[in-house]
């Protein structure tokens, strides 16, 4: 189950127990939403939040935004009821925390099938432990899995590392998970940035995540949407250059020339593939923006 070119630049966690937040999310410029039943919901509010987010997922009121629901973890007292309800609601995906191995994904996939979930409900697996990092490629290989999500807060804790600017203690794990996603041809999202007062630090981490190969980033506050969307969208210059690369290559092919240069640099097939992907991403984002309703926060 792959959907690599669907825009998932910005993926915002929304607390499932907060009805006002779920309503506000309908006008936010997020590519996707994770309606959360796990960390953001107190134990005595889990059942009510489950009903609320499942109703939201079925409402059809979130426009172009991809709607996912984060269940409580495998082995918790709420997990089975969460998966059964999510299967009936049929959101874009169920987000599963602390997935360590392929068998965890298979278990959730079987529960979704048993619950009558539509084929369009994918699995997003959160990688939050050293074992998950080691097994990233195997986890990503499951047919029903569409997206890997880095759970960097828990991963830092499990590694007994520290949060530092530049994330040096996490770079090996982050890159290993990107490699695993690419082996399987799946999407992978970077983890959250915790300091809502550090705008420069957040944007720098977005740039780093894009450079590492992530397809987008998970977010904890709407104020993070604009810089995240901007960083992960191709620039006008990149789109213009991609168009020139493709045009030059096609012209050379038509004329039987074996050597192609653009701006003095030799162009090979891999550059053309990258250029076509850049244009496809830009077109997908433009189409999404065109379909977005007018209103506060609606523009990407």
mmCIF file of N, CA and C in Angstrom, residues 96-162:
data_model
loop_
_atom_site.group_PDB
_atom_site.id
_atom_site.type_symbol
_atom_site.label_atom_id
_atom_site.label_comp_id
_atom_site.label_asym_id
_atom_site.label_seq_id
_atom_site.Cartn_x
_atom_site.Cartn_y
_atom_site.Cartn_z
ATOM 1 N N UNK A 96 -0.273 3.371 14.775
ATOM 2 C CA UNK A 96 -0.027 2.403 15.849
ATOM 3 C C UNK A 96 1.277 2.755 16.553
ATOM 4 N N UNK A 97 1.214 3.090 17.847
ATOM 5 C CA UNK A 97 2.455 3.429 18.556
ATOM 6 C C UNK A 97 3.300 2.204 18.879
ATOM 7 N N UNK A 98 4.582 2.465 19.047
ATOM 8 C CA UNK A 98 5.552 1.464 19.531
ATOM 9 C C UNK A 98 5.468 0.135 18.774
ATOM 10 N N UNK A 99 5.552 0.223 17.473
ATOM 11 C CA UNK A 99 5.650 -0.982 16.643
ATOM 12 C C UNK A 99 7.115 -1.405 16.613
ATOM 13 N N UNK A 100 7.381 -2.642 16.998
ATOM 14 C CA UNK A 100 8.763 -3.120 17.092
ATOM 15 C C UNK A 100 9.141 -4.111 16.003
ATOM 16 N N UNK A 101 8.140 -4.777 15.407
ATOM 17 C CA UNK A 101 8.449 -5.860 14.470
ATOM 18 C C UNK A 101 7.308 -6.035 13.474
ATOM 19 N N UNK A 102 7.596 -6.772 12.413
ATOM 20 C CA UNK A 102 6.607 -7.036 11.367
ATOM 21 C C UNK A 102 5.339 -7.658 11.948
ATOM 22 N N UNK A 103 5.500 -8.559 12.925
ATOM 23 C CA UNK A 103 4.350 -9.256 13.505
ATOM 24 C C UNK A 103 3.369 -8.293 14.165
ATOM 25 N N UNK A 104 3.858 -7.167 14.683
ATOM 26 C CA UNK A 104 2.954 -6.168 15.266
ATOM 27 C C UNK A 104 2.037 -5.579 14.192
ATOM 28 N N UNK A 105 2.615 -5.303 13.034
ATOM 29 C CA UNK A 105 1.809 -4.765 11.927
ATOM 30 C C UNK A 105 0.805 -5.809 11.457
ATOM 31 N N UNK A 106 1.243 -7.048 11.360
ATOM 32 C CA UNK A 106 0.352 -8.132 10.915
ATOM 33 C C UNK A 106 -0.819 -8.299 11.880
ATOM 34 N N UNK A 107 -0.551 -8.169 13.159
ATOM 35 C CA UNK A 107 -1.624 -8.291 14.158
ATOM 36 C C UNK A 107 -2.671 -7.205 13.961
ATOM 37 N N UNK A 108 -2.230 -5.985 13.757
ATOM 38 C CA UNK A 108 -3.174 -4.884 13.544
ATOM 39 C C UNK A 108 -3.916 -5.066 12.224
ATOM 40 N N UNK A 109 -3.202 -5.493 11.200
ATOM 41 C CA UNK A 109 -3.828 -5.721 9.896
ATOM 42 C C UNK A 109 -4.939 -6.765 10.004
ATOM 43 N N UNK A 110 -4.683 -7.829 10.757
ATOM 44 C CA UNK A 110 -5.696 -8.873 10.924
ATOM 45 C C UNK A 110 -6.893 -8.344 11.702
ATOM 46 N N UNK A 111 -6.633 -7.534 12.724
ATOM 47 C CA UNK A 111 -7.733 -6.958 13.504
ATOM 48 C C UNK A 111 -8.574 -6.011 12.657
ATOM 49 N N UNK A 112 -7.938 -5.241 11.785
ATOM 50 C CA UNK A 112 -8.692 -4.370 10.887
ATOM 51 C C UNK A 112 -9.568 -5.197 9.944
ATOM 52 N N UNK A 113 -8.994 -6.253 9.399
ATOM 53 C CA UNK A 113 -9.763 -7.118 8.501
ATOM 54 C C UNK A 113 -10.933 -7.765 9.237
ATOM 55 N N UNK A 114 -10.679 -8.242 10.449
ATOM 56 C CA UNK A 114 -11.743 -8.867 11.236
ATOM 57 C C UNK A 114 -12.842 -7.866 11.566
ATOM 58 N N UNK A 115 -12.462 -6.602 11.716
ATOM 59 C CA UNK A 115 -13.437 -5.569 12.047
ATOM 60 C C UNK A 115 -14.151 -4.970 10.851
ATOM 61 N N UNK A 116 -13.817 -5.462 9.654
ATOM 62 C CA UNK A 116 -14.492 -4.975 8.455
ATOM 63 C C UNK A 116 -13.986 -3.650 7.933
ATOM 64 N N UNK A 117 -12.749 -3.306 8.255
ATOM 65 C CA UNK A 117 -12.194 -2.035 7.769
ATOM 66 C C UNK A 117 -12.090 -2.051 6.250
ATOM 67 N N UNK A 118 -12.351 -0.926 5.602
ATOM 68 C CA UNK A 118 -12.173 -0.867 4.145
ATOM 69 C C UNK A 118 -10.706 -1.004 3.780
ATOM 70 N N UNK A 119 -10.447 -1.438 2.567
ATOM 71 C CA UNK A 119 -9.063 -1.592 2.110
ATOM 72 C C UNK A 119 -8.309 -0.274 2.121
ATOM 73 N N UNK A 120 -9.037 0.842 2.078
ATOM 74 C CA UNK A 120 -8.407 2.158 2.039
ATOM 75 C C UNK A 120 -7.865 2.595 3.390
ATOM 76 N N UNK A 121 -8.198 1.881 4.457
ATOM 77 C CA UNK A 121 -7.640 2.207 5.774
ATOM 78 C C UNK A 121 -6.282 1.544 5.922
ATOM 79 N N UNK A 122 -5.238 2.350 5.841
ATOM 80 C CA UNK A 122 -3.867 1.855 5.905
ATOM 81 C C UNK A 122 -3.382 1.818 7.346
ATOM 82 N N UNK A 123 -2.175 1.338 7.520
ATOM 83 C CA UNK A 123 -1.505 1.349 8.821
ATOM 84 C C UNK A 123 -0.307 2.293 8.747
ATOM 85 N N UNK A 124 -0.202 3.166 9.742
ATOM 86 C CA UNK A 124 0.991 3.968 9.942
ATOM 87 C C UNK A 124 1.661 3.450 11.215
ATOM 88 N N UNK A 125 2.898 3.025 11.119
ATOM 89 C CA UNK A 125 3.605 2.445 12.259
ATOM 90 C C UNK A 125 4.578 3.452 12.848
ATOM 91 N N UNK A 126 4.495 3.636 14.172
ATOM 92 C CA UNK A 126 5.420 4.529 14.853
ATOM 93 C C UNK A 126 6.654 3.759 15.300
ATOM 94 N N UNK A 127 7.821 4.284 14.947
ATOM 95 C CA UNK A 127 9.102 3.694 15.322
ATOM 96 C C UNK A 127 9.653 4.496 16.500
ATOM 97 N N UNK A 128 9.683 3.864 17.675
ATOM 98 C CA UNK A 128 9.994 4.603 18.897
ATOM 99 C C UNK A 128 11.016 3.907 19.782
ATOM 100 N N UNK A 129 11.570 2.794 19.323
ATOM 101 C CA UNK A 129 12.508 2.007 20.137
ATOM 102 C C UNK A 129 13.700 1.581 19.296
ATOM 103 N N UNK A 130 14.815 1.220 19.944
ATOM 104 C CA UNK A 130 15.963 0.691 19.186
ATOM 105 C C UNK A 130 15.596 -0.526 18.347
ATOM 106 N N UNK A 131 14.743 -1.414 18.858
ATOM 107 C CA UNK A 131 14.349 -2.592 18.093
ATOM 108 C C UNK A 131 13.581 -2.196 16.836
ATOM 109 N N UNK A 132 12.740 -1.180 16.943
ATOM 110 C CA UNK A 132 12.005 -0.703 15.769
ATOM 111 C C UNK A 132 12.950 -0.151 14.715
ATOM 112 N N UNK A 133 13.978 0.560 15.143
ATOM 113 C CA UNK A 133 14.969 1.086 14.197
ATOM 114 C C UNK A 133 15.655 -0.072 13.477
ATOM 115 N N UNK A 134 16.038 -1.082 14.232
ATOM 116 C CA UNK A 134 16.711 -2.243 13.648
ATOM 117 C C UNK A 134 15.819 -2.961 12.641
ATOM 118 N N UNK A 135 14.507 -2.967 12.886
ATOM 119 C CA UNK A 135 13.569 -3.710 12.047
ATOM 120 C C UNK A 135 12.801 -2.829 11.071
ATOM 121 N N UNK A 136 13.250 -1.612 10.838
ATOM 122 C CA UNK A 136 12.469 -0.652 10.064
ATOM 123 C C UNK A 136 12.090 -1.172 8.679
ATOM 124 N N UNK A 137 13.035 -1.752 7.964
ATOM 125 C CA UNK A 137 12.750 -2.221 6.608
ATOM 126 C C UNK A 137 11.728 -3.344 6.618
ATOM 127 N N UNK A 138 11.847 -4.255 7.585
ATOM 128 C CA UNK A 138 10.896 -5.366 7.676
ATOM 129 C C UNK A 138 9.505 -4.859 8.033
ATOM 130 N N UNK A 139 9.431 -3.942 8.981
ATOM 131 C CA UNK A 139 8.145 -3.351 9.352
ATOM 132 C C UNK A 139 7.501 -2.675 8.143
ATOM 133 N N UNK A 140 8.300 -1.928 7.407
ATOM 134 C CA UNK A 140 7.781 -1.167 6.263
ATOM 135 C C UNK A 140 7.327 -2.056 5.128
ATOM 136 N N UNK A 141 7.753 -3.316 5.122
ATOM 137 C CA UNK A 141 7.455 -4.194 3.997
ATOM 138 C C UNK A 141 6.021 -4.724 3.990
ATOM 139 N N UNK A 142 5.278 -4.546 5.077
ATOM 140 C CA UNK A 142 3.911 -5.074 5.122
ATOM 141 C C UNK A 142 3.035 -4.380 4.087
ATOM 142 N N UNK A 143 2.218 -5.166 3.395
ATOM 143 C CA UNK A 143 1.415 -4.624 2.301
ATOM 144 C C UNK A 143 0.440 -3.537 2.754
ATOM 145 N N UNK A 144 -0.059 -3.633 3.988
ATOM 146 C CA UNK A 144 -1.054 -2.664 4.443
ATOM 147 C C UNK A 144 -0.418 -1.413 5.038
ATOM 148 N N UNK A 145 0.875 -1.459 5.251
ATOM 149 C CA UNK A 145 1.541 -0.303 5.833
ATOM 150 C C UNK A 145 1.862 0.731 4.759
ATOM 151 N N UNK A 146 1.494 1.973 5.018
ATOM 152 C CA UNK A 146 1.727 3.055 4.060
ATOM 153 C C UNK A 146 2.781 4.039 4.531
ATOM 154 N N UNK A 147 2.888 4.232 5.847
ATOM 155 C CA UNK A 147 3.728 5.310 6.371
ATOM 156 C C UNK A 147 4.427 4.839 7.647
ATOM 157 N N UNK A 148 5.715 5.192 7.773
ATOM 158 C CA UNK A 148 6.446 5.078 9.026
ATOM 159 C C UNK A 148 6.485 6.447 9.682
ATOM 160 N N UNK A 149 6.329 6.477 11.001
ATOM 161 C CA UNK A 149 6.315 7.735 11.752
ATOM 162 C C UNK A 149 7.369 7.642 12.852
ATOM 163 N N UNK A 150 8.309 8.570 12.868
ATOM 164 C CA UNK A 150 9.318 8.567 13.917
ATOM 165 C C UNK A 150 8.724 9.087 15.227
ATOM 166 N N UNK A 151 8.893 8.301 16.278
ATOM 167 C CA UNK A 151 8.517 8.745 17.621
ATOM 168 C C UNK A 151 9.774 9.154 18.361
ATOM 169 N N UNK A 152 10.270 10.341 18.069
ATOM 170 C CA UNK A 152 11.601 10.736 18.536
ATOM 171 C C UNK A 152 11.668 10.974 20.041
ATOM 172 N N UNK A 153 10.579 11.402 20.673
ATOM 173 C CA UNK A 153 10.638 11.609 22.120
ATOM 174 C C UNK A 153 10.914 10.303 22.848
ATOM 175 N N UNK A 154 10.149 9.278 22.520
ATOM 176 C CA UNK A 154 10.361 7.986 23.157
ATOM 177 C C UNK A 154 11.698 7.378 22.752
ATOM 178 N N UNK A 155 12.103 7.592 21.505
ATOM 179 C CA UNK A 155 13.365 7.030 21.037
ATOM 180 C C UNK A 155 14.549 7.619 21.800
ATOM 181 N N UNK A 156 14.523 8.921 22.039
ATOM 182 C CA UNK A 156 15.592 9.547 22.832
ATOM 183 C C UNK A 156 15.648 8.919 24.223
ATOM 184 N N UNK A 157 14.475 8.714 24.821
ATOM 185 C CA UNK A 157 14.441 8.095 26.150
ATOM 186 C C UNK A 157 15.010 6.676 26.117
ATOM 187 N N UNK A 158 14.582 5.889 25.130
ATOM 188 C CA UNK A 158 15.025 4.495 25.039
ATOM 189 C C UNK A 158 16.524 4.393 24.756
ATOM 190 N N UNK A 159 17.059 5.349 24.036
ATOM 191 C CA UNK A 159 18.493 5.354 23.732
ATOM 192 C C UNK A 159 19.326 5.907 24.886
ATOM 193 N N UNK A 160 18.647 6.463 25.903
ATOM 194 C CA UNK A 160 19.314 7.151 27.011
ATOM 195 C C UNK A 160 20.192 8.277 26.483
ATOM 196 N N UNK A 161 19.671 8.951 25.450
ATOM 197 C CA UNK A 161 20.375 10.054 24.808
ATOM 198 C C UNK A 161 19.848 11.383 25.347
ATOM 199 N N UNK A 162 20.235 12.465 24.706
ATOM 200 C CA UNK A 162 19.800 13.800 25.105
ATOM 201 C C UNK A 162 19.276 14.554 23.892
#
